[in-house]
XYZ file of C-alpha atoms in Angstrom:
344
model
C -167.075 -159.928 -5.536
C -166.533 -156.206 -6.780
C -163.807 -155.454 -9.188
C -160.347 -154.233 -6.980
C -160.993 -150.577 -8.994
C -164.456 -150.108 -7.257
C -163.048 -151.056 -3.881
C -162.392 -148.475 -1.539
C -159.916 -149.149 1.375
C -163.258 -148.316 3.689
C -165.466 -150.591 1.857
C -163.403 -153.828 1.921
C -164.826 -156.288 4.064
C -163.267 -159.239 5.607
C -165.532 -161.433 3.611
C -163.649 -159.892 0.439
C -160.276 -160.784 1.852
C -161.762 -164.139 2.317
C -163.028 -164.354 -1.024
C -159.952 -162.823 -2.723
C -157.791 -165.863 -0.771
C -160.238 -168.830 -1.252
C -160.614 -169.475 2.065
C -163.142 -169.014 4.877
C -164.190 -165.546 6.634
C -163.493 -167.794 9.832
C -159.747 -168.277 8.532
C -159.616 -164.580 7.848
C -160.686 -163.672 10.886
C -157.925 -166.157 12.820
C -155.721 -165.083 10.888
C -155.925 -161.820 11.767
C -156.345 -162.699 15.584
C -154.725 -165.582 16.166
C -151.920 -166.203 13.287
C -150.195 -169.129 15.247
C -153.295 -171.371 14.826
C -153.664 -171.020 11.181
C -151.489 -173.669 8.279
C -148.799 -171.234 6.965
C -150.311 -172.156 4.010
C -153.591 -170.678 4.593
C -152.041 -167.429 6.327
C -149.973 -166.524 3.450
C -152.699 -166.481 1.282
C -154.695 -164.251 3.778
C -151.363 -162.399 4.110
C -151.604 -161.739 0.171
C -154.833 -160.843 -0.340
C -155.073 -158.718 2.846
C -152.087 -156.672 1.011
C -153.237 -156.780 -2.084
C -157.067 -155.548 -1.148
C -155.570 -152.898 1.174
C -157.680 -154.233 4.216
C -157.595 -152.552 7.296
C -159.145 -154.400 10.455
C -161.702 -152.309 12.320
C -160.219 -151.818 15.779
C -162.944 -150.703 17.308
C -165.953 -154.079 16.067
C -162.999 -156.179 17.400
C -163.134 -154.790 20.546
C -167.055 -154.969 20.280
C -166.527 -158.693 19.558
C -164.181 -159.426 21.969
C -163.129 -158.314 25.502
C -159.838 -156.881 24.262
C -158.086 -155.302 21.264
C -154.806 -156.487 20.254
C -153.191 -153.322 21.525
C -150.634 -153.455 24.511
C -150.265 -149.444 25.999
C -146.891 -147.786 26.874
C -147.278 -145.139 29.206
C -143.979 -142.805 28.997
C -142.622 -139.557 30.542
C -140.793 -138.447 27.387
C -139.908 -140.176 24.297
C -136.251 -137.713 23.663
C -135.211 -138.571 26.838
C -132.204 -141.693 25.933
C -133.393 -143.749 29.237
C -137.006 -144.408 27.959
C -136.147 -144.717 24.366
C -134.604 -148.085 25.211
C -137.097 -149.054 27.214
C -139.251 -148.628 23.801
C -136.296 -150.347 22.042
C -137.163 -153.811 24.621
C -140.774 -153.623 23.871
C -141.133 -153.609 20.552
C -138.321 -155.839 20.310
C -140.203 -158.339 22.347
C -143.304 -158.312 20.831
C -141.902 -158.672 17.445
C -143.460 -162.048 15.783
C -146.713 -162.048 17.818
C -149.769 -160.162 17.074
C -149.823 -157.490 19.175
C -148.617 -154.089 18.451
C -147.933 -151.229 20.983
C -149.579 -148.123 21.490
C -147.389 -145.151 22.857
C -149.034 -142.291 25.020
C -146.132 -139.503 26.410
C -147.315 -138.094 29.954
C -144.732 -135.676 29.648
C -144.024 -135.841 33.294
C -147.604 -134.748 33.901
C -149.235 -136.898 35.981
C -152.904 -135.380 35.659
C -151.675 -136.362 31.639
C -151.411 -139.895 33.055
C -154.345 -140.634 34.525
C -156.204 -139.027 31.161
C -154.317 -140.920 29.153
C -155.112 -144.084 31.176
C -158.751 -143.290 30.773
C -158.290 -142.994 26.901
C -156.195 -146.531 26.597
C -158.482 -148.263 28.762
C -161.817 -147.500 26.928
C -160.264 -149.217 23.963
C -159.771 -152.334 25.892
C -155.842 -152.612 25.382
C -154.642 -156.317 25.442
C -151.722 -155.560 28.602
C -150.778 -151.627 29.999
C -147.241 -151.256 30.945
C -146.666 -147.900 33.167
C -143.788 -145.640 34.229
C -143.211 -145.858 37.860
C -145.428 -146.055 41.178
C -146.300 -142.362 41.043
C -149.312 -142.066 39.552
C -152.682 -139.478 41.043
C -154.700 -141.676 43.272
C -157.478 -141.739 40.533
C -154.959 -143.681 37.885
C -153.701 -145.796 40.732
C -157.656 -147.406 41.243
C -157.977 -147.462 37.410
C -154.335 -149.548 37.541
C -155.725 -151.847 39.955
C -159.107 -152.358 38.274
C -157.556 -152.523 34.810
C -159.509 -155.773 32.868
C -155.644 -156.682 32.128
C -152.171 -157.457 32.956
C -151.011 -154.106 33.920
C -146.922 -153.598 34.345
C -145.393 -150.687 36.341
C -141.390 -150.470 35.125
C -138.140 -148.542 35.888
C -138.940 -148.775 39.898
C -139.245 -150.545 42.178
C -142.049 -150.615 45.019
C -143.582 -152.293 48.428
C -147.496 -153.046 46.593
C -147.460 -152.723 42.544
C -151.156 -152.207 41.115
C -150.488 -155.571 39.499
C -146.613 -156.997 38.693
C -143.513 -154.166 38.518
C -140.063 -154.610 37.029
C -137.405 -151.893 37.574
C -134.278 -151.483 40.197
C -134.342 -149.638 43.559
C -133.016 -145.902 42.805
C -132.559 -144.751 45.941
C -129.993 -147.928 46.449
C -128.144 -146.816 42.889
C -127.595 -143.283 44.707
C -125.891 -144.706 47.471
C -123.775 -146.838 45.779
C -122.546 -143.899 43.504
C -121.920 -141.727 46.335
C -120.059 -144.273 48.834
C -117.605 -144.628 45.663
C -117.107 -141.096 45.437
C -115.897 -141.234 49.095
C -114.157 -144.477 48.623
C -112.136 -142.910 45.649
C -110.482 -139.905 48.401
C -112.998 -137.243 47.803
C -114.057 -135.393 51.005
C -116.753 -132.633 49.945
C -119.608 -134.660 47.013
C -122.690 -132.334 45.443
C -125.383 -133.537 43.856
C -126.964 -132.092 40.889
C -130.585 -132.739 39.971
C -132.789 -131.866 36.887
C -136.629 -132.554 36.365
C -136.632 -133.849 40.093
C -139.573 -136.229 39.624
C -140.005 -139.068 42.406
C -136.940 -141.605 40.722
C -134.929 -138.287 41.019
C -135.700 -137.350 44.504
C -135.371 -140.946 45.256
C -131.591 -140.340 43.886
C -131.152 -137.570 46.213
C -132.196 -139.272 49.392
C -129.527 -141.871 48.336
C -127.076 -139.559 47.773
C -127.934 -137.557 51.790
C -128.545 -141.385 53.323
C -124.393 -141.680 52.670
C -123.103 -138.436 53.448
C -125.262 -138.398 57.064
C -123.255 -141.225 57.687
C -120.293 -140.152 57.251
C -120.988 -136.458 58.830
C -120.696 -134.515 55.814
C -123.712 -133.181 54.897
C -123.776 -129.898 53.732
C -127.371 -128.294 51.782
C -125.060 -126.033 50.014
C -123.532 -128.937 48.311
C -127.227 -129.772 46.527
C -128.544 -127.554 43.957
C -131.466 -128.824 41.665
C -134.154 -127.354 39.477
C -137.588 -128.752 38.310
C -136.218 -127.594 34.885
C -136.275 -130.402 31.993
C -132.075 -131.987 32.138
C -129.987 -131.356 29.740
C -125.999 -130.793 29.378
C -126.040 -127.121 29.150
C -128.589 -127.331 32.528
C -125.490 -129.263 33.620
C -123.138 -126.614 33.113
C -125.308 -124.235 34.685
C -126.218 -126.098 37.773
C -122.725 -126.914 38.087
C -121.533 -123.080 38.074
C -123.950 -122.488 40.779
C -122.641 -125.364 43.303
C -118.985 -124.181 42.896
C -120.369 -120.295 43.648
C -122.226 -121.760 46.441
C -119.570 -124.158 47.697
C -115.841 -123.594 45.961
C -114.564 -126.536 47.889
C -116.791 -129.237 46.424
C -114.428 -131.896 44.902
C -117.080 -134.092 43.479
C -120.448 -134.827 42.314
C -122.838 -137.099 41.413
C -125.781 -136.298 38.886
C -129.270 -137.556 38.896
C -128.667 -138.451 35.002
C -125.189 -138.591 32.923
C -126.867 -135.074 30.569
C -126.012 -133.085 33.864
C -122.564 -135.072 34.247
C -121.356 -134.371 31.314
C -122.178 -131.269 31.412
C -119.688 -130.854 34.264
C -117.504 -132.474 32.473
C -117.600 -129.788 30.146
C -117.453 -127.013 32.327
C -114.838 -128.109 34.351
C -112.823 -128.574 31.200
C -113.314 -125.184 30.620
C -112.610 -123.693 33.919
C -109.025 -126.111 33.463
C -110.232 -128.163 36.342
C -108.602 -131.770 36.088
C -110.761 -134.402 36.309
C -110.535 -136.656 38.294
C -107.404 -135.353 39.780
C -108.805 -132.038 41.330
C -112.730 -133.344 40.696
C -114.709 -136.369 40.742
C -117.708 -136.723 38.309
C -120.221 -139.608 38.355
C -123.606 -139.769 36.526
C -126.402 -142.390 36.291
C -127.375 -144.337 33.576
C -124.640 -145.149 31.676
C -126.179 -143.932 28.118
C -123.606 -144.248 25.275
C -122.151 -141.173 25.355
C -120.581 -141.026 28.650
C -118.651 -143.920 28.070
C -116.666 -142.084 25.226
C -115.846 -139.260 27.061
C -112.567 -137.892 27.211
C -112.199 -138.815 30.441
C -114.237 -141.983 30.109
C -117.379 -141.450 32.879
C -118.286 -143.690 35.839
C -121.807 -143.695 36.150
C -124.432 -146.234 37.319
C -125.522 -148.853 34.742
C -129.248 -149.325 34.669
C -131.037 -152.421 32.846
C -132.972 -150.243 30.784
C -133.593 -152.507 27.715
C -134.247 -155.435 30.189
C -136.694 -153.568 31.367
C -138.827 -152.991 28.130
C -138.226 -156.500 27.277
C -139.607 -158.785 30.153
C -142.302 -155.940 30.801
C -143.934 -157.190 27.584
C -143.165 -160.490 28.100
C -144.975 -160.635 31.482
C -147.575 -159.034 29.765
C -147.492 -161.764 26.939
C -147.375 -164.665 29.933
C -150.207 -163.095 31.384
C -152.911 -163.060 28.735
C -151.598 -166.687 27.871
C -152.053 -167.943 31.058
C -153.505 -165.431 33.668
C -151.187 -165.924 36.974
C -148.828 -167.388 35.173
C -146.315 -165.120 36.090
C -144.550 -165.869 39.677
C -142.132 -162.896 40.238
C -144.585 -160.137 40.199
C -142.543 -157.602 41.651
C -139.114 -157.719 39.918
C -136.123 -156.118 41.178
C -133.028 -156.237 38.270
C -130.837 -153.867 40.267
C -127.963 -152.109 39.042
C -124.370 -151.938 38.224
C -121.570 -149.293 39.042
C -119.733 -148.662 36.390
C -116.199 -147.110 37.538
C -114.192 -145.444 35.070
C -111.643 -142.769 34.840
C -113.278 -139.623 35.447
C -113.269 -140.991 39.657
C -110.018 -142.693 39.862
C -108.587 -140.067 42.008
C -108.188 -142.934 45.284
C -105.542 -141.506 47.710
């Protein structure tokens, strides 16, 4: 074998690693594959001369040698937005120890983005997809349901998913919220919606399902932009429902950046919540619960989510059908707290 010095990181081969270990190229190459069916004895010494060779597997000959890579695509709308960074946090966190690794693409709430993107992950042959949602362009939905592998739509929850779905039913989280909001003595909710992509709007309907029922619908009570959410957005779309409506006594946001940006403003108009004003939000992020008030919002299994997406995905290329609940529903939880407590 070559001295170490002449040995570019380009130029190693597997058969160096192999030779650098004392072992076969087949034990190099299972190894690198397959760790849980080679002695810990023998993958250690792979393990060491893989690191101290600087060998880099060729993604693109395994795929050429195999029908799939070892890489599992994440499809995501945004990767600052709190909700789908702990989704991220459950993936990785369940595929730590096995030898996959994930590959991130960000849509950006672009749905034309998607279905490129899908094109791109599914020309490398990715191990598992897991996708955001049902809402994809008709062209991404046939590539979904032709996808070569386990393919997991999360954070909704449909009638048909392209192959198995885990997520919660939105439109039932909205209606929740907003029956507590009535519950709790307020007569006149808003809603306040940012982004307004289909979970949103899903939201809404939720929110319009409970207030038809109880004759108190009013348009002038919704106000909602296709603007990216945010608390200042909050304060802003906030200002605008009390101009349009000054008797609103409550609302409930599409996300808890919006809610606590009414928080905010209604702190500085010297508007007691939840005395004179109810606020709830959704998704419980960390934030809202430390508050001052503390804020009732709508507790979504976020992290759950990211988790057993990858692990159905796992289950899946172990054992193809393996996995029996297909179409997952976790639901939700309302979390009350004090910035609602107004009951009368």
């Amino acid at each position: 074998m070559k001295k170490n010095a002449d040995l570019s990181p380009g130029s190693i081969t597997l058969v160096d690693v192999a030779k650098e270990a004392g072992v076969s190229a087949i034990t190099v190459s299972r190894t690198i594959r397959s760790p849980e069916i080679v002695s810990e004895a023998s993958r250690k010494k792979v393990e060491t001369a893989i690191a101290k060779l600087g060998y880099a597997p060729d993604p693109a000959a395994s795929a050429l040698a195999s029908k799939t890579t070892s890489t599992i695509g994440l499809l995501v709308p945004s990767l600052t937005n709190n909700v789908f960074a702990d989704v991220v946090r459950g993936v990785y966190d369940g595929i730590e120890g096995t030898r996959y690794f994930v590959q991130i693409g960000n849509f950006r709430y672009s749905a034309l983005k998607e279905e490129d993107l899908l094109r791109v992950f599914l020309r490398q042959k990715p191990a598992g997809l897991i996708v955001s949602g049902f809402d994809q362009t008709a062209q991404a939905c046939d590539l979904l349901r032709n996808a070569p592998c386990p393919v997991v739509q999360i954070m909704d929850f449909g009638p048909e998913p392209a192959d198995m779905a885990i997520g919660f039913e939105h439109r039932d989280a909205a209606r929740a919220a907003t029956q507590h909001l009535l519950d709790s003595g307020y007569k006149k909710p808003g809603f306040l919606g940012a982004r307004m992509d289909p979970r949103s709007q899903a939201r809404l309907e939720g929110f319009k399902d409970v207030c038809r029922a109880a004759d108190i619908m009013d348009e002038a009570r919704i106000v909602t932009t296709r603007q990216p959410s945010n608390v200042g957005m909050g304060r802003q779309l906030f200002e605008l429902l009390l101009s349009r409506a000054p008797d609103t006594d409550a609302v409930f946001c599409n996300n808890d950046d919006l809610a606590i940006g009414v928080l905010m403003e209604a702190q500085r108009r010297n508007i007691t919540v939840p005395t004179d004003f109810g606020v709830c939000g959704f998704n419980d992020i960390e934030i809202a619960r430390n508050m001052v008030p503390e804020m009732t919002s709508v507790s979504t299994p976020r992290y759950d989510i990211g988790r057993r997406a990858i692990q159905m995905i796992l289950d899946e290329i172990k054992s193809p059908g393996s996995v029996e609940d297909r179409n997952c529903n976790l639901g939700f939880e309302l979390i009350e707290r004090s910035s609602t407590l107004r009951r009368s």
